[in-house]
Short mmCIF file of C-alpha atoms in Angstrom, two decimals:
data_model
loop_
_atom_site.label_atom_id
_atom_site.label_comp_id
_atom_site.label_asym_id
_atom_site.label_seq_id
_atom_site.Cartn_x
_atom_site.Cartn_y
_atom_site.Cartn_z
CA UNK A 301 92.28 48.22 57.97
CA UNK A 302 91.20 47.37 54.39
CA UNK A 303 93.54 45.80 51.87
CA UNK A 304 93.14 46.08 48.14
CA UNK A 305 93.75 42.92 45.80
CA UNK A 306 97.28 44.43 45.08
CA UNK A 307 97.90 44.25 49.09
CA UNK A 308 96.58 40.74 49.35
CA UNK A 309 98.58 39.67 46.40
CA UNK A 310 101.74 40.63 48.34
CA UNK A 311 100.62 39.12 51.59
CA UNK A 312 100.09 35.91 49.68
CA UNK A 313 103.48 36.06 47.87
CA UNK A 314 105.16 36.66 50.97
CA UNK A 315 103.70 33.62 52.92
CA UNK A 316 103.44 31.22 50.02
CA UNK A 317 107.12 29.96 50.17
CA UNK A 318 106.96 29.67 54.06
CA UNK A 319 103.55 27.63 53.79
CA UNK A 320 104.94 25.56 50.94
CA UNK A 321 108.21 24.63 53.13
CA UNK A 322 105.77 23.87 55.97
CA UNK A 323 103.55 21.53 53.90
CA UNK A 324 106.63 19.75 52.24
CA UNK A 325 108.08 19.22 55.64
CA UNK A 326 105.00 17.52 56.95
CA UNK A 327 104.63 15.59 53.80
CA UNK A 328 108.20 14.61 54.12
CA UNK A 329 107.55 13.46 57.97
CA UNK A 330 104.37 11.38 56.65
CA UNK A 331 106.03 9.92 53.64
CA UNK A 332 108.87 8.46 55.56
CA UNK A 333 106.81 7.63 58.71
CA UNK A 334 108.64 10.02 60.89
CA UNK A 335 105.67 12.26 61.89
CA UNK A 336 104.81 10.23 65.14
CA UNK A 337 108.53 10.22 66.28
CA UNK A 338 108.68 13.94 65.51
CA UNK A 339 105.34 14.72 67.63
CA UNK A 340 106.75 12.41 70.59
CA UNK A 341 110.12 14.71 70.54
CA UNK A 342 108.12 17.92 70.61
CA UNK A 343 105.53 16.61 73.37
CA UNK A 344 108.85 15.28 75.50
CA UNK A 345 110.50 18.75 74.98
CA UNK A 346 107.36 20.55 75.72
CA UNK A 347 107.11 18.49 79.15
CA UNK A 348 110.71 19.29 80.13
CA UNK A 349 110.05 22.95 79.58
CA UNK A 350 106.85 22.75 81.53
CA UNK A 351 108.88 21.15 84.41
CA UNK A 352 111.25 23.72 84.38
CA UNK A 353 108.72 26.18 84.61
CA UNK A 354 107.69 24.78 87.86
CA UNK A 355 111.49 24.17 89.19
CA UNK A 356 112.75 27.50 88.28
CA UNK A 357 110.95 30.30 89.68
CA UNK A 358 110.91 33.38 87.43
CA UNK A 359 112.09 33.92 83.99
CA UNK A 360 114.87 32.23 81.91
CA UNK A 361 116.53 35.46 81.39
CA UNK A 362 117.07 38.69 83.23
CA UNK A 363 115.11 41.67 82.30
CA UNK A 364 116.76 44.95 82.49
CA UNK A 365 115.67 47.94 84.73
CA UNK A 366 114.48 50.63 82.53
CA UNK A 367 113.52 53.32 85.19
CA UNK A 368 116.36 54.66 87.27
CA UNK A 369 116.20 57.47 90.11
CA UNK A 370 117.47 60.98 89.20
CA UNK A 371 121.22 61.27 90.24
CA UNK A 372 120.88 64.73 91.04
CA UNK A 373 118.31 64.35 93.86
CA UNK A 374 118.92 65.49 97.42
CA UNK A 375 118.88 62.91 100.36
CA UNK A 376 115.20 63.90 100.98
CA UNK A 377 114.15 62.84 97.32
CA UNK A 378 116.20 59.61 97.68
CA UNK A 379 114.41 58.81 100.85
CA UNK A 380 111.05 59.34 99.21
CA UNK A 381 112.10 57.12 96.19
CA UNK A 382 113.40 54.44 98.64
CA UNK A 383 110.10 54.56 100.48
CA UNK A 384 108.18 54.30 97.45
CA UNK A 385 109.99 51.12 96.33
CA UNK A 386 107.95 48.87 98.68
CA UNK A 387 104.70 50.18 96.86
CA UNK A 388 106.35 49.21 93.49
CA UNK A 389 107.19 45.74 94.67
CA UNK A 390 103.81 45.11 95.94
CA UNK A 391 102.12 45.60 92.44
CA UNK A 392 100.46 42.24 91.42
CA UNK A 393 100.15 41.55 87.73
CA UNK A 394 96.94 39.39 88.59
CA UNK A 395 95.03 42.58 89.27
CA UNK A 396 95.89 44.08 85.80
CA UNK A 397 94.65 41.62 83.27
CA UNK A 398 95.15 42.63 79.86
CA UNK A 399 91.63 43.87 78.67
CA UNK A 400 89.38 46.75 78.09
CA UNK A 401 89.67 48.12 81.58
CA UNK A 402 93.56 48.06 81.70
CA UNK A 403 93.94 51.80 80.44
CA UNK A 404 91.62 52.77 83.39
CA UNK A 405 93.52 50.88 86.11
CA UNK A 406 97.00 51.85 85.04
CA UNK A 407 95.40 55.43 85.25
CA UNK A 408 94.08 54.86 88.81
CA UNK A 409 97.58 53.33 89.63
CA UNK A 410 99.34 56.70 88.55
CA UNK A 411 97.01 58.75 90.28
CA UNK A 412 97.55 56.83 93.71
CA UNK A 413 101.21 57.01 93.35
CA UNK A 414 101.22 60.62 92.52
CA UNK A 415 99.07 61.08 95.76
CA UNK A 416 101.36 59.42 97.83
CA UNK A 417 104.37 61.35 96.58
CA UNK A 418 102.55 64.49 96.77
CA UNK A 419 101.83 63.92 100.36
CA UNK A 420 105.47 63.84 101.20
CA UNK A 421 105.80 67.43 100.26
CA UNK A 422 102.24 68.79 101.18
CA UNK A 423 101.22 66.70 104.13
CA UNK A 424 98.78 69.58 105.31
CA UNK A 425 97.20 70.24 101.90
CA UNK A 426 93.71 68.89 101.21
CA UNK A 427 94.40 68.14 97.97
CA UNK A 428 98.33 67.64 97.75
CA UNK A 429 98.34 66.55 93.97
CA UNK A 430 97.25 69.96 92.99
CA UNK A 431 99.27 71.93 95.07
CA UNK A 432 101.84 72.91 92.01
CA UNK A 433 101.47 75.86 89.83
CA UNK A 434 99.45 74.85 86.59
CA UNK A 435 102.30 75.57 84.15
CA UNK A 436 104.37 73.18 86.23
CA UNK A 437 101.59 70.33 85.88
CA UNK A 438 101.65 71.38 82.10
CA UNK A 439 105.41 70.80 81.83
CA UNK A 440 105.16 67.36 83.65
CA UNK A 441 102.60 66.20 81.28
CA UNK A 442 104.73 67.43 78.52
CA UNK A 443 107.79 65.46 79.91
CA UNK A 444 105.35 62.41 80.35
CA UNK A 445 104.43 62.61 76.52
CA UNK A 446 108.10 62.91 75.71
CA UNK A 447 109.26 59.58 77.35
CA UNK A 448 105.95 57.81 75.72
CA UNK A 449 106.89 59.05 72.38
CA UNK A 450 110.62 57.95 72.63
CA UNK A 451 109.20 54.51 73.84
CA UNK A 452 106.94 54.27 71.00
CA UNK A 453 109.72 55.22 68.47
CA UNK A 454 111.66 52.04 69.72
CA UNK A 455 108.87 49.68 68.71
CA UNK A 456 109.57 48.19 64.91
CA UNK A 457 107.32 49.43 62.24
CA UNK A 458 105.66 52.06 64.65
CA UNK A 459 106.57 54.85 62.05
CA UNK A 460 104.67 52.90 59.42
CA UNK A 461 101.45 51.61 61.18
CA UNK A 462 98.91 54.06 62.20
CA UNK A 463 96.87 54.06 65.27
CA UNK A 464 93.59 53.49 63.44
CA UNK A 465 95.30 50.26 61.83
CA UNK A 466 96.06 48.92 65.20
CA UNK A 467 92.55 49.31 66.44
CA UNK A 468 91.40 47.53 63.49
CA UNK A 469 93.56 44.88 63.68
CA UNK A 470 92.63 44.43 67.42
CA UNK A 471 89.06 44.47 66.56
CA UNK A 472 89.58 41.66 63.81
CA UNK A 473 91.21 39.49 66.31
CA UNK A 474 88.67 40.15 68.89
CA UNK A 475 85.85 39.23 66.38
CA UNK A 476 87.49 36.59 64.37
CA UNK A 477 90.64 35.09 66.36
CA UNK A 478 88.88 32.80 68.64
CA UNK A 479 86.65 31.44 65.54
CA UNK A 480 89.68 30.83 63.12
CA UNK A 481 91.50 28.77 65.96
CA UNK A 482 88.59 26.52 66.76
CA UNK A 483 88.09 25.82 63.03
CA UNK A 484 91.53 25.08 62.53
CA UNK A 485 91.75 22.84 65.79
CA UNK A 486 88.31 20.96 64.35
CA UNK A 487 89.90 20.45 60.90
CA UNK A 488 93.07 18.86 62.60
CA UNK A 489 90.83 16.42 64.59
CA UNK A 490 88.81 15.63 61.58
CA UNK A 491 91.91 14.68 59.45
CA UNK A 492 94.27 13.12 62.20
CA UNK A 493 92.86 12.34 65.56
CA UNK A 494 96.01 10.94 66.82
CA UNK A 495 97.96 13.91 65.91
CA UNK A 496 95.48 16.26 67.14
CA UNK A 497 95.64 14.62 70.68
CA UNK A 498 99.31 15.18 70.71
CA UNK A 499 99.17 18.74 69.24
CA UNK A 500 96.52 19.58 72.15
CA UNK A 501 98.80 18.42 74.89
CA UNK A 502 101.83 20.22 73.41
CA UNK A 503 99.89 23.56 73.09
CA UNK A 504 98.47 23.20 76.72
CA UNK A 505 101.88 22.44 78.04
CA UNK A 506 103.36 25.15 76.15
CA UNK A 507 100.58 27.59 76.89
CA UNK A 508 101.16 26.99 80.72
CA UNK A 509 104.98 27.65 80.26
CA UNK A 510 104.26 30.84 78.30
CA UNK A 511 101.62 32.08 80.52
CA UNK A 512 104.19 31.97 83.53
CA UNK A 513 106.67 33.85 81.68
CA UNK A 514 104.12 36.29 80.49
CA UNK A 515 102.99 36.86 84.07
CA UNK A 516 106.57 37.80 85.06
CA UNK A 517 107.09 39.91 81.99
CA UNK A 518 103.96 41.72 83.02
CA UNK A 519 105.08 42.25 86.46
CA UNK A 520 108.42 43.66 85.10
CA UNK A 521 106.40 46.09 83.03
CA UNK A 522 104.16 47.09 85.78
CA UNK A 523 107.19 47.70 88.08
CA UNK A 524 109.04 49.70 85.45
CA UNK A 525 105.75 51.72 84.80
CA UNK A 526 105.17 52.53 88.63
CA UNK A 527 108.85 53.50 89.00
CA UNK A 528 108.47 55.76 86.15
CA UNK A 529 105.30 57.30 87.48
CA UNK A 530 107.23 57.74 90.70
CA UNK A 531 110.10 59.41 89.47
CA UNK A 532 108.06 62.02 87.42
CA UNK A 533 106.18 62.47 90.65
CA UNK A 534 109.21 63.31 92.84
CA UNK A 535 110.54 65.51 89.94
CA UNK A 536 107.24 67.60 89.93
CA UNK A 537 106.40 68.02 93.42
CA UNK A 538 110.22 68.67 94.59
CA UNK A 539 110.67 71.15 91.55
CA UNK A 540 113.53 69.17 90.16
CA UNK A 541 111.87 69.10 86.73
CA UNK A 542 112.81 72.78 86.28
CA UNK A 543 116.48 71.76 86.39
CA UNK A 544 116.29 70.94 82.60
CA UNK A 545 116.17 74.69 81.89
CA UNK A 546 119.14 75.47 84.38
CA UNK A 547 122.21 76.71 82.43
CA UNK A 548 125.62 75.24 83.48
CA UNK A 549 127.63 77.73 85.79
CA UNK A 550 131.07 78.00 87.13
CA UNK A 551 131.82 75.62 89.90
CA UNK A 552 132.49 77.52 93.36
CA UNK A 553 135.39 76.08 95.36
CA UNK A 554 135.82 77.10 98.88
CA UNK A 555 139.28 76.88 100.32
CA UNK A 556 139.69 76.63 104.16
CA UNK A 557 142.59 76.27 106.46
CA UNK A 558 144.08 77.34 109.50
CA UNK A 559 146.86 80.29 109.13
CA UNK A 560 149.94 79.35 107.24
CA UNK A 561 148.33 76.20 106.10
CA UNK A 562 149.27 77.08 102.50
CA UNK A 563 146.00 78.29 100.95
CA UNK A 564 147.35 80.73 98.79
CA UNK A 565 150.17 78.67 97.51
CA UNK A 566 147.70 75.62 96.75
CA UNK A 567 145.32 78.10 94.86
CA UNK A 568 148.07 79.40 92.61
CA UNK A 569 149.47 75.70 91.87
CA UNK A 570 146.09 74.25 91.13
CA UNK A 571 144.12 77.40 89.38
CA UNK A 572 147.17 79.97 88.50
CA UNK A 573 147.97 83.41 90.05
CA UNK A 574 144.81 84.74 91.60
CA UNK A 575 146.26 88.03 91.48
CA UNK A 576 145.68 88.17 88.07
CA UNK A 577 142.00 87.29 88.35
CA UNK A 578 139.98 89.81 86.61
CA UNK A 579 136.40 89.73 88.37
CA UNK A 580 136.30 89.70 92.24
CA UNK A 581 133.03 88.19 93.17
CA UNK A 582 130.85 89.54 95.85
CA UNK A 583 131.31 87.71 99.20
CA UNK A 584 130.50 87.60 102.99
CA UNK A 585 133.02 88.62 105.72
CA UNK A 586 136.46 86.79 105.91
CA UNK A 587 136.64 85.45 102.61
CA UNK A 588 138.23 86.53 98.95
CA UNK A 589 136.63 85.44 95.82
CA UNK A 590 137.76 85.59 92.40
CA UNK A 591 136.52 84.08 88.90
CA UNK A 592 139.29 82.49 87.09
CA UNK A 593 139.30 81.86 83.53
CA UNK A 594 141.55 79.84 81.31
CA UNK A 595 141.60 79.20 77.63
CA UNK A 596 139.68 75.87 76.60
CA UNK A 597 138.65 75.51 80.36
CA UNK A 598 135.42 76.33 82.18
CA UNK A 599 135.54 79.32 84.50
CA UNK A 600 135.93 78.70 88.30
CA UNK A 601 134.88 80.65 91.36
CA UNK A 602 137.51 80.45 93.81
CA UNK A 603 136.72 81.46 97.69
CA UNK A 604 139.62 81.80 99.85
CA UNK A 605 139.07 81.95 103.69
CA UNK A 606 141.49 83.88 105.94
CA UNK A 607 143.16 81.64 108.38
CA UNK A 608 141.25 80.78 111.36
CA UNK A 609 142.52 79.43 114.76
CA UNK A 610 139.94 78.96 117.57
CA UNK A 611 137.44 81.07 116.08
CA UNK A 612 136.27 79.79 112.60
CA UNK A 613 135.35 82.25 109.81
CA UNK A 614 132.68 84.53 110.06
CA UNK A 615 129.49 83.75 108.16
CA UNK A 616 131.08 80.18 107.53
CA UNK A 617 127.68 78.65 107.14
CA UNK A 618 126.72 81.18 104.45
CA UNK A 619 129.85 80.29 102.24
CA UNK A 620 129.17 76.56 102.89
CA UNK A 621 125.73 76.81 101.49
CA UNK A 622 126.92 78.45 98.26
CA UNK A 623 130.06 75.99 97.88
CA UNK A 624 130.18 73.42 95.31
CA UNK A 625 133.46 71.88 96.39
CA UNK A 626 135.24 72.33 99.62
CA UNK A 627 139.09 72.03 99.98
CA UNK A 628 140.07 71.97 103.59
CA UNK A 629 143.99 72.37 104.02
CA UNK A 630 145.53 70.94 107.18
CA UNK A 631 149.41 71.24 108.37
CA UNK A 632 151.10 67.81 108.55
CA UNK A 633 153.29 69.17 111.25
CA UNK A 634 150.61 71.02 113.25
CA UNK A 635 149.58 69.21 116.24
CA UNK A 636 146.43 71.76 116.93
CA UNK A 637 143.68 69.92 115.52
CA UNK A 638 140.77 71.27 117.43
CA UNK A 639 139.97 74.05 115.08
CA UNK A 640 139.86 71.71 111.94
CA UNK A 641 137.79 69.32 114.00
CA UNK A 642 135.44 72.03 114.69
CA UNK A 643 134.98 73.05 111.41
CA UNK A 644 134.44 69.56 110.09
CA UNK A 645 131.49 69.16 112.64
CA UNK A 646 130.04 72.41 111.46
CA UNK A 647 130.33 71.43 107.85
CA UNK A 648 128.72 67.66 108.66
CA UNK A 649 126.00 69.32 110.86
CA UNK A 650 124.92 71.76 108.67
CA UNK A 651 124.15 69.45 105.93
CA UNK A 652 122.58 66.66 107.95
CA UNK A 653 120.09 69.15 109.54
CA UNK A 654 119.26 70.17 105.82
CA UNK A 655 118.35 66.89 103.92
CA UNK A 656 116.95 69.03 101.04
CA UNK A 657 120.53 70.26 100.21
CA UNK A 658 123.10 67.98 98.80
CA UNK A 659 126.46 68.09 100.64
CA UNK A 660 129.43 69.20 98.51
CA UNK A 661 132.33 66.90 98.32
CA UNK A 662 135.02 67.82 100.92
CA UNK A 663 138.67 66.80 100.23
CA UNK A 664 141.17 67.31 102.84
CA UNK A 665 144.87 68.34 101.98
CA UNK A 666 147.69 67.44 103.89
CA UNK A 667 150.11 70.02 103.40
CA UNK A 668 153.71 70.51 104.41
CA UNK A 669 154.45 66.76 104.25
CA UNK A 670 158.19 67.82 103.28
CA UNK A 671 158.61 69.08 106.99
CA UNK A 672 157.85 65.54 108.34
CA UNK A 673 160.52 63.56 109.89
CA UNK A 674 162.97 62.84 108.72
CA UNK A 675 163.09 66.70 108.06
CA UNK A 676 166.42 67.03 106.04
CA UNK A 677 165.31 64.13 103.58
CA UNK A 678 163.19 64.93 100.87
CA UNK A 679 163.38 62.29 97.72
CA UNK A 680 159.85 62.31 96.18
CA UNK A 681 157.88 60.25 94.69
CA UNK A 682 156.95 58.38 97.83
CA UNK A 683 154.83 55.05 98.08
CA UNK A 684 151.99 56.00 100.57
CA UNK A 685 149.81 53.04 99.98
CA UNK A 686 152.64 50.60 101.03
CA UNK A 687 155.50 52.88 102.65
CA UNK A 688 158.82 51.36 103.15
CA UNK A 689 160.86 54.55 103.61
CA UNK A 690 160.75 56.77 106.98
CA UNK A 691 159.32 59.74 105.18
CA UNK A 692 156.63 57.88 103.40
CA UNK A 693 155.85 56.12 106.88
CA UNK A 694 155.55 59.61 108.46
CA UNK A 695 153.29 60.93 105.75
CA UNK A 696 150.95 57.81 106.08
CA UNK A 697 150.95 58.22 109.69
CA UNK A 698 149.81 61.70 109.58
CA UNK A 699 147.09 60.83 106.91
CA UNK A 700 145.77 58.03 109.21
CA UNK A 701 145.49 60.47 112.14
CA UNK A 702 143.78 63.23 110.16
CA UNK A 703 141.17 60.64 109.02
CA UNK A 704 140.60 59.47 112.58
CA UNK A 705 140.63 62.92 114.42
CA UNK A 706 138.42 65.08 112.15
CA UNK A 707 136.86 62.25 111.14
CA UNK A 708 136.76 61.52 107.62
CA UNK A 709 137.34 58.97 105.14
CA UNK A 710 140.95 58.00 104.32
CA UNK A 711 140.35 58.19 100.80
CA UNK A 712 139.24 61.80 101.22
CA UNK A 713 142.95 62.60 102.69
CA UNK A 714 145.53 63.77 99.83
CA UNK A 715 149.32 64.57 101.03
CA UNK A 716 150.62 67.41 99.21
CA UNK A 717 153.91 69.57 99.47
CA UNK A 718 153.60 73.20 98.35
CA UNK A 719 157.11 74.81 98.94
CA UNK A 720 158.62 72.09 96.44
CA UNK A 721 155.50 71.14 94.61
CA UNK A 722 154.45 67.46 94.84
CA UNK A 723 151.51 65.42 94.49
CA UNK A 724 149.54 68.17 92.72
CA UNK A 725 149.07 66.80 89.15
CA UNK A 726 149.41 63.23 90.65
CA UNK A 727 147.22 63.02 93.45
CA UNK A 728 145.07 66.35 93.99
CA UNK A 729 144.14 66.99 90.67
CA UNK A 730 142.78 63.47 89.87
CA UNK A 731 141.18 63.51 93.38
CA UNK A 732 138.96 66.56 92.28
CA UNK A 733 138.20 65.51 88.99
CA UNK A 734 136.86 62.25 90.66
CA UNK A 735 134.55 64.17 92.81
CA UNK A 736 133.58 66.67 89.99
CA UNK A 737 130.11 64.84 89.56
CA UNK A 738 129.38 65.04 93.08
CA UNK A 739 130.03 68.95 92.96
CA UNK A 740 127.89 69.26 89.99
CA UNK A 741 125.12 67.64 91.54
CA UNK A 742 125.35 70.05 94.72
CA UNK A 743 125.50 72.85 92.33
CA UNK A 744 122.43 71.70 90.58
CA UNK A 745 120.39 71.42 93.83
CA UNK A 746 121.41 74.81 95.13
CA UNK A 747 120.75 76.69 91.80
CA UNK A 748 117.56 74.98 91.39
CA UNK A 749 116.22 76.64 94.88
CA UNK A 750 117.60 79.95 93.77
CA UNK A 751 116.00 79.47 90.33
CA UNK A 752 112.71 78.81 91.91
CA UNK A 753 112.85 82.15 94.01
CA UNK A 754 114.02 84.28 91.09
CA UNK A 755 111.71 82.73 88.52
CA UNK A 756 108.76 83.42 90.96
CA UNK A 757 109.37 87.27 90.53
CA UNK A 758 110.46 87.06 86.99
CA UNK A 759 107.20 85.20 85.92
CA UNK A 760 105.43 87.64 87.92
CA UNK A 761 106.83 90.73 86.16
CA UNK A 762 106.20 88.93 82.69
CA UNK A 763 102.65 88.33 83.54
CA UNK A 764 101.96 91.78 84.88
CA UNK A 765 103.61 93.11 81.60
CA UNK A 766 101.30 90.78 79.42
CA UNK A 767 98.23 91.65 81.42
CA UNK A 768 98.99 95.35 81.30
CA UNK A 769 99.36 95.23 77.07
CA UNK A 770 95.99 93.11 77.31
CA UNK A 771 94.28 95.76 79.32
CA UNK A 772 95.88 98.79 77.22
CA UNK A 773 94.64 96.77 74.19
CA UNK A 774 91.19 96.22 75.42
CA UNK A 775 90.93 100.00 76.39
CA UNK A 776 92.08 101.22 73.14
CA UNK A 777 89.19 99.06 71.49
CA UNK A 778 86.53 100.16 73.91
CA UNK A 779 87.58 103.85 73.14
CA UNK A 780 87.39 103.53 69.48
CA UNK A 781 83.76 101.75 69.90
CA UNK A 782 82.88 104.72 72.38
CA UNK A 783 84.03 107.22 69.69
CA UNK A 784 82.26 105.31 66.79
CA UNK A 785 78.69 105.37 68.58
CA UNK A 786 79.29 108.95 69.65
CA UNK A 787 79.66 109.92 66.09
CA UNK A 788 76.35 108.30 65.01
#
């Protein structure tokens, strides 16, 4: 970095007022014999700061957590993330001093972390870090560079200072920085030895304190760096980085329940008349699926099961695998709970045995609450949280029984009446909206697996077509050259 005389003039004009104020302040302290008192105060406060550094472990402020896990990860990815957190906490800043070898050390740390993550997905591969297709590695490098660029843009004046200027500034500091500081210290010693001794003591204590805080800051930077590497590695080797290209599609609601539990009435109350649905979706046996579209709202796929008793619906597991949200209707005045218990057990076991999948939210709707005792009395609304009346107490008791017998959380049980619609807009719809992020997460992971399978054949077809075009072009060139030489 080379400044012209105009540049030096601007720098001098900028620094001159501040330098003049500093010199005037020192002259004033010297003129009124307060300079010694000022040095004593500065030394005492520095001593207190140095003592606080030993008494209070850690920084005097809480550094934010920059890197967080991907909220769309499946339980398997979350387990890998949790396992690697121990590795993150073990990073020692003393092993990474800020010197010329720091970039190489950070690179080796990133490679080691990538290897540990890759071994979780490809344990039997000789080189697990290279067990992904080349385009995916390049895509991961693009995402890393994008994050680095975004971080660099937050640095003040990063859009003004060039990389060459930073290197030159670092080179100047390395070559002349220590010499300049020693000259200033020698000049202070010759001009005023007493002031120099106090300044040296203050600088030493302040340097110790800042060194401690600097170590903690470096530890924070290294831990966030390692978490950042781990997150990108998990996204790469689990295939989650492809999720950036997935379009948002309609959620698939699976409605289950015994016979006469009110499935059709509930669907009509929530989503409109399904008999008017234009599109009938392909499905497995025992299920009727429709696509519903409302003005101003995203499309929904509704899959209604035929009522079951002791035998659960055929191909239930296939529909569970495709579902993004499961609604289970249980009659409040029905004593036979074994079929519902069996269904909930199948639901829970299916996803517990498949940690690579994300379990969709399950909402239990307790229907026919208007048929509970006292049967003839129906005067909603009812206070279910703190029931005082007989009907409210009956509804609460059935909800607690369902939560205990199925089993499930009481928060996942919502009472509803369908003959005279009650608690649809007040209870069911808010409960569904509260669980929509979990439904989107389940849909994301499921569609990611299907996208990988379809993308394989799509990319293979594109590559075959491109190869055919290249071969065809090469054949034409070869034919023309052959023709040209034949004429000669």
